[in-house]
Tab-separated table of C-alpha atoms in Angstrom:
chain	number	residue	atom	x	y	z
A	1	UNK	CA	5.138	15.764	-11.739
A	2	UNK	CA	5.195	15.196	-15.237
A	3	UNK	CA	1.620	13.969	-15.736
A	4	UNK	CA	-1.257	16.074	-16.616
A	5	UNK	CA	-4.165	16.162	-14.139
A	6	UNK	CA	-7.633	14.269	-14.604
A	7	UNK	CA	-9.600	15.475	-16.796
A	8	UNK	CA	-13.068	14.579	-14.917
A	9	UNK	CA	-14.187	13.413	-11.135
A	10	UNK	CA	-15.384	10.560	-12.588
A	11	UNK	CA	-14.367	7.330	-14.998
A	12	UNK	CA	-16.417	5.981	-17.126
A	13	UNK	CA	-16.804	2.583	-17.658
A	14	UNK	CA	-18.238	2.646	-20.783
A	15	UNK	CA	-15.053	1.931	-22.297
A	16	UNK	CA	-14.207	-1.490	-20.273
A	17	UNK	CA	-17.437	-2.468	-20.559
A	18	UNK	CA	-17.613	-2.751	-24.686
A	19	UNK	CA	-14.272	-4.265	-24.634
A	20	UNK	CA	-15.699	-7.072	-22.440
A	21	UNK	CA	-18.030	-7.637	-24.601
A	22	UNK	CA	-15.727	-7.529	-27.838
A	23	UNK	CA	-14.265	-10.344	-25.500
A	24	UNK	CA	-17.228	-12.284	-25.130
A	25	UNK	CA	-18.026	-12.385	-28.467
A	26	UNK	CA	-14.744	-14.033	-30.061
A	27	UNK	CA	-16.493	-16.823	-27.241
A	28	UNK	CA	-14.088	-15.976	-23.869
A	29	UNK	CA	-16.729	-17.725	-21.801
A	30	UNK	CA	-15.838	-21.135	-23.452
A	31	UNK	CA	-12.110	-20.783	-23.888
A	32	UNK	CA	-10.993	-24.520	-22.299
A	33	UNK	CA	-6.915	-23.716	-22.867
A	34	UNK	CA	-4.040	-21.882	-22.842
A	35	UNK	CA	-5.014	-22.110	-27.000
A	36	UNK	CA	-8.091	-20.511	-26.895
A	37	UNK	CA	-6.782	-18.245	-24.094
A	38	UNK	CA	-4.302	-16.736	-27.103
A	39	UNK	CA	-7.079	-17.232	-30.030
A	40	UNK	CA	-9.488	-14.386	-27.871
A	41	UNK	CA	-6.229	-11.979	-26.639
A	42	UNK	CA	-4.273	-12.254	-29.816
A	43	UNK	CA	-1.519	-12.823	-27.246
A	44	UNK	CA	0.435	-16.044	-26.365
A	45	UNK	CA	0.039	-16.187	-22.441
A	46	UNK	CA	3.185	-17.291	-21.627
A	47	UNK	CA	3.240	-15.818	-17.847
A	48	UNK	CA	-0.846	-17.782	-16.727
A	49	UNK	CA	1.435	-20.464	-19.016
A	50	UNK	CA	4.005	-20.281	-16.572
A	51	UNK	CA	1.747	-19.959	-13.240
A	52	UNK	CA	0.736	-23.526	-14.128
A	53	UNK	CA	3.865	-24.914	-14.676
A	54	UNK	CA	5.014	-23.310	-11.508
A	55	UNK	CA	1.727	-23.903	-9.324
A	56	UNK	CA	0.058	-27.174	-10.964
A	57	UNK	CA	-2.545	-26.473	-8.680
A	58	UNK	CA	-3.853	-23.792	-10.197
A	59	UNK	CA	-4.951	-24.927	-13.767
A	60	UNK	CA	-6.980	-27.371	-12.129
A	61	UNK	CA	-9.930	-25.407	-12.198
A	62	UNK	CA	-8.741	-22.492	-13.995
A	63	UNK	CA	-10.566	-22.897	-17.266
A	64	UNK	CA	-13.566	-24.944	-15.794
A	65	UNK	CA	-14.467	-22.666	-12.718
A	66	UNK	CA	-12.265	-19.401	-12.444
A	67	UNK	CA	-12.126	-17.883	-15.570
A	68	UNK	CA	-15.792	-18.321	-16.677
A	69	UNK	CA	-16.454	-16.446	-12.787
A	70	UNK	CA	-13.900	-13.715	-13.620
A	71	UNK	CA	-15.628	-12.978	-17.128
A	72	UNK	CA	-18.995	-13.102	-15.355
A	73	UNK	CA	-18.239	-10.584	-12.681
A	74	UNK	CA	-16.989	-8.502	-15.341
A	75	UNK	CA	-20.382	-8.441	-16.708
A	76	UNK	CA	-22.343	-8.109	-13.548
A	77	UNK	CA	-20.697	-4.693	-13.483
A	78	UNK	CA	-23.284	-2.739	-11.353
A	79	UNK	CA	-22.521	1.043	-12.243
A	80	UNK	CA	-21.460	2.912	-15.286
A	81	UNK	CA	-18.949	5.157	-13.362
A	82	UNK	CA	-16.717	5.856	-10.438
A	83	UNK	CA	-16.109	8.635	-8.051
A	84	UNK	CA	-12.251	9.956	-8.494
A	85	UNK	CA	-10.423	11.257	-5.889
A	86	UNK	CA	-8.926	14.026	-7.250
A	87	UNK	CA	-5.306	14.872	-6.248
A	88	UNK	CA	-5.199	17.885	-3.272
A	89	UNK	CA	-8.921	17.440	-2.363
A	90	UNK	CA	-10.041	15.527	0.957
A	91	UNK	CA	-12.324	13.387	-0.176
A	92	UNK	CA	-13.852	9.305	-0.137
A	93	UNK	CA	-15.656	6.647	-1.496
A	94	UNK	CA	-17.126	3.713	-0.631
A	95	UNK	CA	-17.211	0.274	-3.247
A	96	UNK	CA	-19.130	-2.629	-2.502
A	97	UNK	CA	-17.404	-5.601	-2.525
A	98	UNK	CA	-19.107	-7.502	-4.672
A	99	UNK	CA	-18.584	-3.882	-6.713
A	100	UNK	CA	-14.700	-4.817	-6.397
A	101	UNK	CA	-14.667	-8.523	-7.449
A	102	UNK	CA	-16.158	-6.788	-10.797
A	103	UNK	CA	-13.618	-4.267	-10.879
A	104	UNK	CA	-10.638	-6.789	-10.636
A	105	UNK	CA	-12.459	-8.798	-12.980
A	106	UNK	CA	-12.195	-6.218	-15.626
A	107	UNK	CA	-8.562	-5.235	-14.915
A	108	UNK	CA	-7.699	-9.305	-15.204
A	109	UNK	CA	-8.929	-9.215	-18.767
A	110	UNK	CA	-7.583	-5.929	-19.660
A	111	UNK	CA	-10.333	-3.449	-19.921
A	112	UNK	CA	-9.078	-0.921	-18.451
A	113	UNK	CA	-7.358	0.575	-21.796
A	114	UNK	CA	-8.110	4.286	-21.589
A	115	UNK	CA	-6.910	5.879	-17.906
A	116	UNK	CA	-5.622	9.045	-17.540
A	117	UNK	CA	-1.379	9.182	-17.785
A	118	UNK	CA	-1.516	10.120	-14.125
A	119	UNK	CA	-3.307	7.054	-12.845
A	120	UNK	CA	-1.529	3.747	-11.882
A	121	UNK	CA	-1.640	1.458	-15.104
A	122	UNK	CA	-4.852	-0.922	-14.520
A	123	UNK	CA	-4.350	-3.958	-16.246
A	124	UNK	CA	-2.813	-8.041	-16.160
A	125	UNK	CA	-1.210	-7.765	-19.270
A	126	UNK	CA	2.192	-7.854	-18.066
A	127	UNK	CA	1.522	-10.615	-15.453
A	128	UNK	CA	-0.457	-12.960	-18.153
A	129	UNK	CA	1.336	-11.967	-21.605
A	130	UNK	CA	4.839	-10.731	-20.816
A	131	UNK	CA	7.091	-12.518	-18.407
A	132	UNK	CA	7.587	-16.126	-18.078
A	133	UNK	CA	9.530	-18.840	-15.541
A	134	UNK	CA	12.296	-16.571	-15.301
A	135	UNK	CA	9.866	-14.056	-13.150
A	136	UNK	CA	8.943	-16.157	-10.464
A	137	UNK	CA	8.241	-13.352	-8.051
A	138	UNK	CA	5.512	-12.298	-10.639
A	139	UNK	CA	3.970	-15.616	-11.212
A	140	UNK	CA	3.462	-15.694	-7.726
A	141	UNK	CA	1.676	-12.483	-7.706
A	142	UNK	CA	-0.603	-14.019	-10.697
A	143	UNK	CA	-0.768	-17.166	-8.454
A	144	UNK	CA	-1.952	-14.807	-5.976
A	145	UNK	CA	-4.645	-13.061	-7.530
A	146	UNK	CA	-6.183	-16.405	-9.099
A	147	UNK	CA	-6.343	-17.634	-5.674
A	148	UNK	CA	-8.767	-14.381	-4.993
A	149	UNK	CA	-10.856	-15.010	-8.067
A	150	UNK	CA	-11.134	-18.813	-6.688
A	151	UNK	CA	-12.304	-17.703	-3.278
A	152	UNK	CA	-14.375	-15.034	-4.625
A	153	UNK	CA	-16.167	-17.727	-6.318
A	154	UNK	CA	-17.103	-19.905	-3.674
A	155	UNK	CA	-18.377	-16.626	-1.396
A	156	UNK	CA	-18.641	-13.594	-2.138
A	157	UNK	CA	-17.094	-10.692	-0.227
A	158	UNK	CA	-19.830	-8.753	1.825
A	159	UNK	CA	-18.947	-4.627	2.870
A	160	UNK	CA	-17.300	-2.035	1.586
A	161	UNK	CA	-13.577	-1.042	0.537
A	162	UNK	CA	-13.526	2.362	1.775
A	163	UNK	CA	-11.111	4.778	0.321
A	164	UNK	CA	-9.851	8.271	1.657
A	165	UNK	CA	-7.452	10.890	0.095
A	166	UNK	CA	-5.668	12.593	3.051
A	167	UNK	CA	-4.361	15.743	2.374
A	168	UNK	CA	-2.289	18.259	4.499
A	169	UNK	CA	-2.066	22.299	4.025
A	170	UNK	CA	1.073	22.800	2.027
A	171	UNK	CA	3.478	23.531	4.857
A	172	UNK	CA	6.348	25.924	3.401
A	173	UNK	CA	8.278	26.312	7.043
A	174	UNK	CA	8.425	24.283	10.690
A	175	UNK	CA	6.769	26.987	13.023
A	176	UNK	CA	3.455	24.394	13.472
A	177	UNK	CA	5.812	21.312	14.003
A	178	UNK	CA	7.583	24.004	16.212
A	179	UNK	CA	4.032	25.130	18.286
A	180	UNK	CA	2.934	21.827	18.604
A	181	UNK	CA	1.942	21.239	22.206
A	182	UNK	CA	1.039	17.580	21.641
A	183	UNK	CA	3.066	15.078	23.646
A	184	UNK	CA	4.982	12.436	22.927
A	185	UNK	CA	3.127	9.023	22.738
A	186	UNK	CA	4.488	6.202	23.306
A	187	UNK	CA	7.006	4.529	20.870
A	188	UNK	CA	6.990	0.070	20.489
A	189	UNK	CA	9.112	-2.302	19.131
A	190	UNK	CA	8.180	-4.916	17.191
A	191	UNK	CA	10.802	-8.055	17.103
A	192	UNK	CA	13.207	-7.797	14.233
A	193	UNK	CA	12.884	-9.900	11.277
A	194	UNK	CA	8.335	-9.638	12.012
A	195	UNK	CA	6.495	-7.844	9.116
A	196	UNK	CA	3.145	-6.298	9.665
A	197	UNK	CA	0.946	-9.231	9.364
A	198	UNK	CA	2.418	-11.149	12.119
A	199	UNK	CA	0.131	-11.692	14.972
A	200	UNK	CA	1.929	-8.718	16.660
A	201	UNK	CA	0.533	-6.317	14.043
A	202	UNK	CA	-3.010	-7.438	14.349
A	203	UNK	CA	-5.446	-4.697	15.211
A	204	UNK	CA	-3.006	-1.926	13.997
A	205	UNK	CA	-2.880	0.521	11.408
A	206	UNK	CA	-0.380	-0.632	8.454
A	207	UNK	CA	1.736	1.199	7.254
A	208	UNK	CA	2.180	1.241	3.173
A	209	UNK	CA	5.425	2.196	2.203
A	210	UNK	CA	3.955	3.520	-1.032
A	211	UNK	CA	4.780	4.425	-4.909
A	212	UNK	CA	3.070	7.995	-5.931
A	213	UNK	CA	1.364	5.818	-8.114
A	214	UNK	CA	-0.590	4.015	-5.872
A	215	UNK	CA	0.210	0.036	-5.766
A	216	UNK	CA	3.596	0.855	-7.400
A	217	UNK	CA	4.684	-1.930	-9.498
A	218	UNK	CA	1.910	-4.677	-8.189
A	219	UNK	CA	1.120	-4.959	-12.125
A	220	UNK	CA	3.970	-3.542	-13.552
A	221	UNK	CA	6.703	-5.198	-12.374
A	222	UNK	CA	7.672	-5.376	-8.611
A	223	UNK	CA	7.872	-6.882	-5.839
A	224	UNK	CA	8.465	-5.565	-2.314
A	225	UNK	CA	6.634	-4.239	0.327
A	226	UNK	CA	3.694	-2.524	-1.157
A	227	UNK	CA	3.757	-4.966	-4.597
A	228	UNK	CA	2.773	-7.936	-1.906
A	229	UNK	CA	0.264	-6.153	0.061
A	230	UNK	CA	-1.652	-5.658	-2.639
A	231	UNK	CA	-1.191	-9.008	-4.186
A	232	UNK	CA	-2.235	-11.123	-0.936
A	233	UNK	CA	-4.773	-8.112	-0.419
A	234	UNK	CA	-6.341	-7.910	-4.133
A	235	UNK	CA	-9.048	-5.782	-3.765
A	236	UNK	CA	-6.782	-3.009	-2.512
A	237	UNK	CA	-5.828	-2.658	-6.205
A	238	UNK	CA	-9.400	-1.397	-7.054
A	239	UNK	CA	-7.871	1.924	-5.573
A	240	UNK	CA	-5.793	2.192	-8.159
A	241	UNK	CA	-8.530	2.840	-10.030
A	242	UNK	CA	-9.855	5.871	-8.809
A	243	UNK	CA	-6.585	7.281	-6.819
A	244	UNK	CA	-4.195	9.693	-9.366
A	245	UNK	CA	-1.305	10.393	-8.231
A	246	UNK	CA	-0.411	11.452	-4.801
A	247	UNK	CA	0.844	14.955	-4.253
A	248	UNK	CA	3.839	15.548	-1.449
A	249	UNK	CA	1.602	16.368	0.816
A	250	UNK	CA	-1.200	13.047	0.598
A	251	UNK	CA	-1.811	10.289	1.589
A	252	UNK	CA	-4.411	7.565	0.792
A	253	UNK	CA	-5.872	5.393	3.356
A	254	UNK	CA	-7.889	2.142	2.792
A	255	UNK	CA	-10.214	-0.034	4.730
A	256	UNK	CA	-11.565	-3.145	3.993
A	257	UNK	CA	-8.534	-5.245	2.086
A	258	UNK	CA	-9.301	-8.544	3.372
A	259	UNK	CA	-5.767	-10.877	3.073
A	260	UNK	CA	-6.244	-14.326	0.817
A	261	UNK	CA	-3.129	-15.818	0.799
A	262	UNK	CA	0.130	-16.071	3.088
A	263	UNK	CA	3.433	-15.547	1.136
A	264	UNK	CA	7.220	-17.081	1.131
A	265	UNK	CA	10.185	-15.087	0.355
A	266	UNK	CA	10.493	-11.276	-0.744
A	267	UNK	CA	11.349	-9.674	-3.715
A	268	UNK	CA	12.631	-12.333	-6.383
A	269	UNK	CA	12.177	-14.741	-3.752
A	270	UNK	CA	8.928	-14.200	-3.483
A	271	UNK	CA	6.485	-17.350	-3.807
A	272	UNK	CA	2.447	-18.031	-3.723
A	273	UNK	CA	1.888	-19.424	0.615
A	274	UNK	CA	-1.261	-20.712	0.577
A	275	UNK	CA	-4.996	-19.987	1.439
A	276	UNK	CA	-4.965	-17.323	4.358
A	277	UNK	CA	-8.461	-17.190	6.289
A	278	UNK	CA	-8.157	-13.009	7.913
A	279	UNK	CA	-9.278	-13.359	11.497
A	280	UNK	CA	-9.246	-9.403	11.513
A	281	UNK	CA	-12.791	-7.946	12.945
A	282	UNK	CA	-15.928	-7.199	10.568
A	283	UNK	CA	-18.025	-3.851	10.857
A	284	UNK	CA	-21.797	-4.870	10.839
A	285	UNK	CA	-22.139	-4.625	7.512
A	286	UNK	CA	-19.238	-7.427	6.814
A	287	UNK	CA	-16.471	-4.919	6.064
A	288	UNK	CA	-12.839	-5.718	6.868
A	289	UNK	CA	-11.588	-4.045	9.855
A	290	UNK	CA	-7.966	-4.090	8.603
A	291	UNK	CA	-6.365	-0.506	7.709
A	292	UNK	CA	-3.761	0.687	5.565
A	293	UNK	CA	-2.219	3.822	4.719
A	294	UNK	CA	0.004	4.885	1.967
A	295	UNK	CA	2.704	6.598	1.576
A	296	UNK	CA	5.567	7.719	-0.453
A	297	UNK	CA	8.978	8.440	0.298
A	298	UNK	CA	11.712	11.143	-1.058
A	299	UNK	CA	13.676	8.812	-3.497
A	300	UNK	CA	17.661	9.790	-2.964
A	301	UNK	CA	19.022	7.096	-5.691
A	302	UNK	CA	21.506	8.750	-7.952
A	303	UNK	CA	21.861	12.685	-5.486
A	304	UNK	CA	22.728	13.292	-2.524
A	305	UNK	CA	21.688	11.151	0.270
A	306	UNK	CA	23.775	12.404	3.375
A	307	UNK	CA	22.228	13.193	6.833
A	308	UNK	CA	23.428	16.809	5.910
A	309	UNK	CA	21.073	17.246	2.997
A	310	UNK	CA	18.210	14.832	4.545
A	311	UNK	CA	18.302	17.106	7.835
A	312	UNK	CA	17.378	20.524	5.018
A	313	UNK	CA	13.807	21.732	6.745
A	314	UNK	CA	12.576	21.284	3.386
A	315	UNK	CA	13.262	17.881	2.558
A	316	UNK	CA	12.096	17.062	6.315
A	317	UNK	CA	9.198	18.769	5.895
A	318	UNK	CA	8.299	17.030	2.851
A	319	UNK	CA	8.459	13.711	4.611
A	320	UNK	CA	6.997	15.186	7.904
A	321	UNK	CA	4.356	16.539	6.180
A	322	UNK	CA	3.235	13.382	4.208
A	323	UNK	CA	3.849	11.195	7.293
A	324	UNK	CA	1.233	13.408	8.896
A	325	UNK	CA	-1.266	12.913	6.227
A	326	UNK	CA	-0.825	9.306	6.437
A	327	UNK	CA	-1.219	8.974	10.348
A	328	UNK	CA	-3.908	11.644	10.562
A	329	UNK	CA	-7.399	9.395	11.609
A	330	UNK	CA	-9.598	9.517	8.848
A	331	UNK	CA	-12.670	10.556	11.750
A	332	UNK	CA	-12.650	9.662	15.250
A	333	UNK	CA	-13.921	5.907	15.168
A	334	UNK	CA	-11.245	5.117	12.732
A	335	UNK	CA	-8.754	6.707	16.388
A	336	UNK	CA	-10.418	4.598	18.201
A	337	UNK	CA	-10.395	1.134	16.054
A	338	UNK	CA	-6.998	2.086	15.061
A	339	UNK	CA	-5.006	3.817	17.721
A	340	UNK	CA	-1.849	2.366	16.726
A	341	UNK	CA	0.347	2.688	13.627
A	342	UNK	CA	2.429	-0.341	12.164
A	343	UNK	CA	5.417	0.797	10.171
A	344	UNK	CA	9.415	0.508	9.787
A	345	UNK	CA	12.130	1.683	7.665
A	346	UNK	CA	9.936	3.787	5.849
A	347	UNK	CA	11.969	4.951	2.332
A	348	UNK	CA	15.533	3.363	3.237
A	349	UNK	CA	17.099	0.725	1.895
A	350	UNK	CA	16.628	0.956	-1.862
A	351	UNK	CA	15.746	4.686	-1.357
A	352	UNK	CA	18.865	5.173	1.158
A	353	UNK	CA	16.761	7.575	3.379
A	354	UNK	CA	18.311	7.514	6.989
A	355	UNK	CA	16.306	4.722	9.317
A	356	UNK	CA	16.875	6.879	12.267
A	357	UNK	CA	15.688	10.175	11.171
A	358	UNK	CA	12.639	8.571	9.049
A	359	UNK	CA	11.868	6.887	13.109
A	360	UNK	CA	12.135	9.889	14.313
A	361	UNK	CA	9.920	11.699	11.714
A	362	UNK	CA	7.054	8.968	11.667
A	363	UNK	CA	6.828	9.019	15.814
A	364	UNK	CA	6.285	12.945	15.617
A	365	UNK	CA	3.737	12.774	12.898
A	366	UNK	CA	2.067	9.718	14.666
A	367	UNK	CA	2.605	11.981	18.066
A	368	UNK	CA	0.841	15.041	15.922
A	369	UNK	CA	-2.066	12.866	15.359
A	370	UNK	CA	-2.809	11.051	18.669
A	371	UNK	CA	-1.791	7.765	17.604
A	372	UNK	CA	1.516	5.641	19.195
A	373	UNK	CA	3.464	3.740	17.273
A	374	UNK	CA	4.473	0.016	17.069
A	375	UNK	CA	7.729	0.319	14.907
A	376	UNK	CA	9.362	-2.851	12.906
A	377	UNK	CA	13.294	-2.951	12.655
A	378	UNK	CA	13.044	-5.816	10.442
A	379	UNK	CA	17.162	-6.295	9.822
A	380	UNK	CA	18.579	-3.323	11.386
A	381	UNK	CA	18.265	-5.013	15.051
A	382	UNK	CA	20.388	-2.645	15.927
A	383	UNK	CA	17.549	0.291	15.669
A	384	UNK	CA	15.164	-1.021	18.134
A	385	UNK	CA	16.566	-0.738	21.742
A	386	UNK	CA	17.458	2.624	20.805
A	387	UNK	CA	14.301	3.588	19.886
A	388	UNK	CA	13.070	2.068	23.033
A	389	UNK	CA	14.958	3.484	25.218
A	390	UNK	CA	14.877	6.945	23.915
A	391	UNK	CA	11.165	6.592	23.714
A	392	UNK	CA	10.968	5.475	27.260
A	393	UNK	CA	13.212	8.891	28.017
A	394	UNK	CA	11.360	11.437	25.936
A	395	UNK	CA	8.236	10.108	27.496
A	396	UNK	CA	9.336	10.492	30.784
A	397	UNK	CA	10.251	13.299	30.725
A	398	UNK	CA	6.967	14.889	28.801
A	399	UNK	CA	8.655	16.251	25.443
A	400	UNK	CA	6.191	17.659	23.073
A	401	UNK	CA	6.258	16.949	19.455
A	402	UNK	CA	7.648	20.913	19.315
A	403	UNK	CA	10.568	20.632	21.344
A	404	UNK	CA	11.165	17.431	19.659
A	405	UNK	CA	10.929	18.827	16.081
A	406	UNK	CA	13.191	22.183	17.707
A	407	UNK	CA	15.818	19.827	19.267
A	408	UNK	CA	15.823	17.871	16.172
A	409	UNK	CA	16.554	21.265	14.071
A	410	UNK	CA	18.617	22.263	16.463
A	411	UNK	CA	22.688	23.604	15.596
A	412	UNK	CA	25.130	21.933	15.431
A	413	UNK	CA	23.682	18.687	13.817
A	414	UNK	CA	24.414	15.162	14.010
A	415	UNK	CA	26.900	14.272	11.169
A	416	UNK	CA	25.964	10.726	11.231
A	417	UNK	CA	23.261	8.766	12.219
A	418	UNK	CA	24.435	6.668	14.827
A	419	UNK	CA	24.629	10.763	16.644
A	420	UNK	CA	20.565	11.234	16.215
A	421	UNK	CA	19.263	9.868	18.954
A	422	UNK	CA	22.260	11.127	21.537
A	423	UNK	CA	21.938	14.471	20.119
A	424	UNK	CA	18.449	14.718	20.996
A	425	UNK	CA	18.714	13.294	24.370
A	426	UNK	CA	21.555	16.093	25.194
A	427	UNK	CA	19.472	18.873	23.755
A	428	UNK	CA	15.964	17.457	25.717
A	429	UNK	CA	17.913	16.053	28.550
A	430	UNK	CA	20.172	17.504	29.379
């Protein structure tokens, strides 16, 4: 990987903790501008600069109301360390909410200085130092999390964020894909063009088509699919904090990331909606019922990226394998709250990973682990009568994950991908 693994199962927060209080003592509490702002970082913040020219709304209050809250969450930090989840160990941890505002808090003002080179970078700097009006899809991620800190301040959060490192036996051939006895559930199709949290994604498992590096480039620079989850979901970010990261065969699954804020546009085009009031169920402690699960994809920019070479068992495995851990419930009540899984063109487009064999892959793991699938096309409108008809014929006629995974395998291959799905109907069918 590159990166050298965590020293200890826990982070100290000794070291965020003295630099907000270097912070508060060159007077942060009573900074009233975008002057004093720079006088206490030693930075010109040219990108919360550019939020306000962008969204006037938002320096309204900014100095006034939300940034003396933010620096007092910081210091209403309530432990001294946190639980990591170290990579290839099943294992979880619960954070208060109110826990998470503080967390956030800290990784606004830049606290987080000292985390392990295998941890996703922690910190605002980018998003209030480094880019400017020619970055609008980042102010609107800064837009975004101000709007949390605003809300946050008005009522605070009650529950949990509860975190989970899945992780699956290393599998080095097919023969339990092969075994498995576990039919076919049934495979949905969302309308094209819907994302996740339209109304027809409510009460479903999301899907997170993930970095390693848990939130990818939410921070860093980036801005599509899992960049905006966890920018109109802030608090899923305070998994960054404890998550290194993921090996091929994890995943990371989150409860509890309550949405703030709709949102316009995607990628570049991305823009700040407005206030977003979740309607998703609360556990009787006030928790979030809404689920995600992350994921990463094989990247095949710059090699080969042919059906030929993404058919090799071991490159299918890989993303079998880490499908798996992603779909796999957490415990049984998470089955039964969450018996369906929300997801799409997991690792095409920029990643050029074949739609149809990644379908194909996700509905066996999601078969594997007794969940269905609800599956979203988005542009390739194309993709989703064909899944639902071949879903509707697999189904009917009782295949099991193994002869699906053995048909799949099966000689000769398709050559292209448009021959998938009829290849596996004539070696199932008939």
């Amino acid at each position: 990987m590159g990166h050298a693994l965590c020293p200890s199962p826990v982070i100290s927060l000794d070291g965020p903790l003295i630099y907000l209080q270097e912070l508060r003592k060159k007077n942060l509490s009573t900074v009233t501008d975008l002057d004093g702002f720079e006088e206490v970082f030693g930075l010109c913040p040219q990108g919360l600069a550019a939020v306000f020219e962008a969204y006037p709304d938002c320096r309204r209050n900014f100095f006034s109301e939300v940034l003396p809250f933010i620096v007092d969450a910081a210091s209403r930090l309530s432990t001294k360390e946190l639980k990591r989840l170290e990579a290839g160990k099943v294992d979880q941890v619960f954070l208060p909410r109110d826990l998470v505002v503080s967390l956030l808090a800290h990784m606004f003002l830049c606290t987080f200085r000292d985390l392990p080179s295998n941890m996703p970078y922690a910190g605002f700097d980018l998003l209030l130092f480094r880019v400017n009006k020619h970055c609008p899809q980042e102010l609107a991620k800064l837009r975004m999390f101000i709007h949390y800190f605003d809300r946050c301040r008005l009522e605070m959060p009650k529950g949990e964020l509860r975190i989970y490192r899945q992780v699956r036996p290393a599998a080095k051939t097919g023969s339990t894909w092969r075994e498995s006895k576990w039919p076919l559930l049934e495979l949905n199709v969302a309308p094209p063009f819907t994302g996740f949290e339209d109304e027809v994604g409510r009460g479903c498992l999301h899907a997170d088509f993930a970095n390693q590096c848990l939130g990818g480039g939410v921070l860093v620079g980036g801005c599509v699919q899992e960049e905006i989850r966890f920018s109109i979901c802030p608090e899923l970010c305070a998994a960054m904090l404890v998550c290194p990261i993921m090996l091929d065969n994890e995943a990371i699954t989150i409860v509890g990331g309550e949405q703030f804020c709709s949102y316009e546009g995607y990628g570049r085009s991305l823009r700040f909606g407005a206030d977003y009031r979740d309607r998703s169920p609360r556990d009787a402690d006030g928790t979030v019922l809404q689920a995600i699960t992350a994921m990463d994809a094989l990247d095949f920019r710059g090699r080969d990226s042919s059906l030929r070479t993404q058919l090799q068992e071991p490159l299918l495995l890989r993303e079998l394998e880490k499908a798996a851990a992603a779909f796999a419930p957490v415990d049984e009540a998470a089955l039964a709250q969450w018996p369906i899984i929300a997801t799409g063109n997991w690792g095409c487009g920029a990643f050029e990973g074949c739609a149809e064999l990644k379908a194909i892959l996700q509905w066996l793991a999601a078969s594997e682990g007794r969940r269905r699938l609800l599956y979203f096309p988005f542009d390739l409108e194309h993709l989703g009568p064909q899944l639902t008809e071949l879903s509707r014929d697999l189904c009917t006629a009782r295949v099991t994950v193994g002869q699906l995974y053995l048909a799949l395998m099966s000689e000769p291959r398709p050559k292209r991908a448009t021959e998938i799905f009829e290849h596996l109907k004539r070696k199932l069918l008939g």
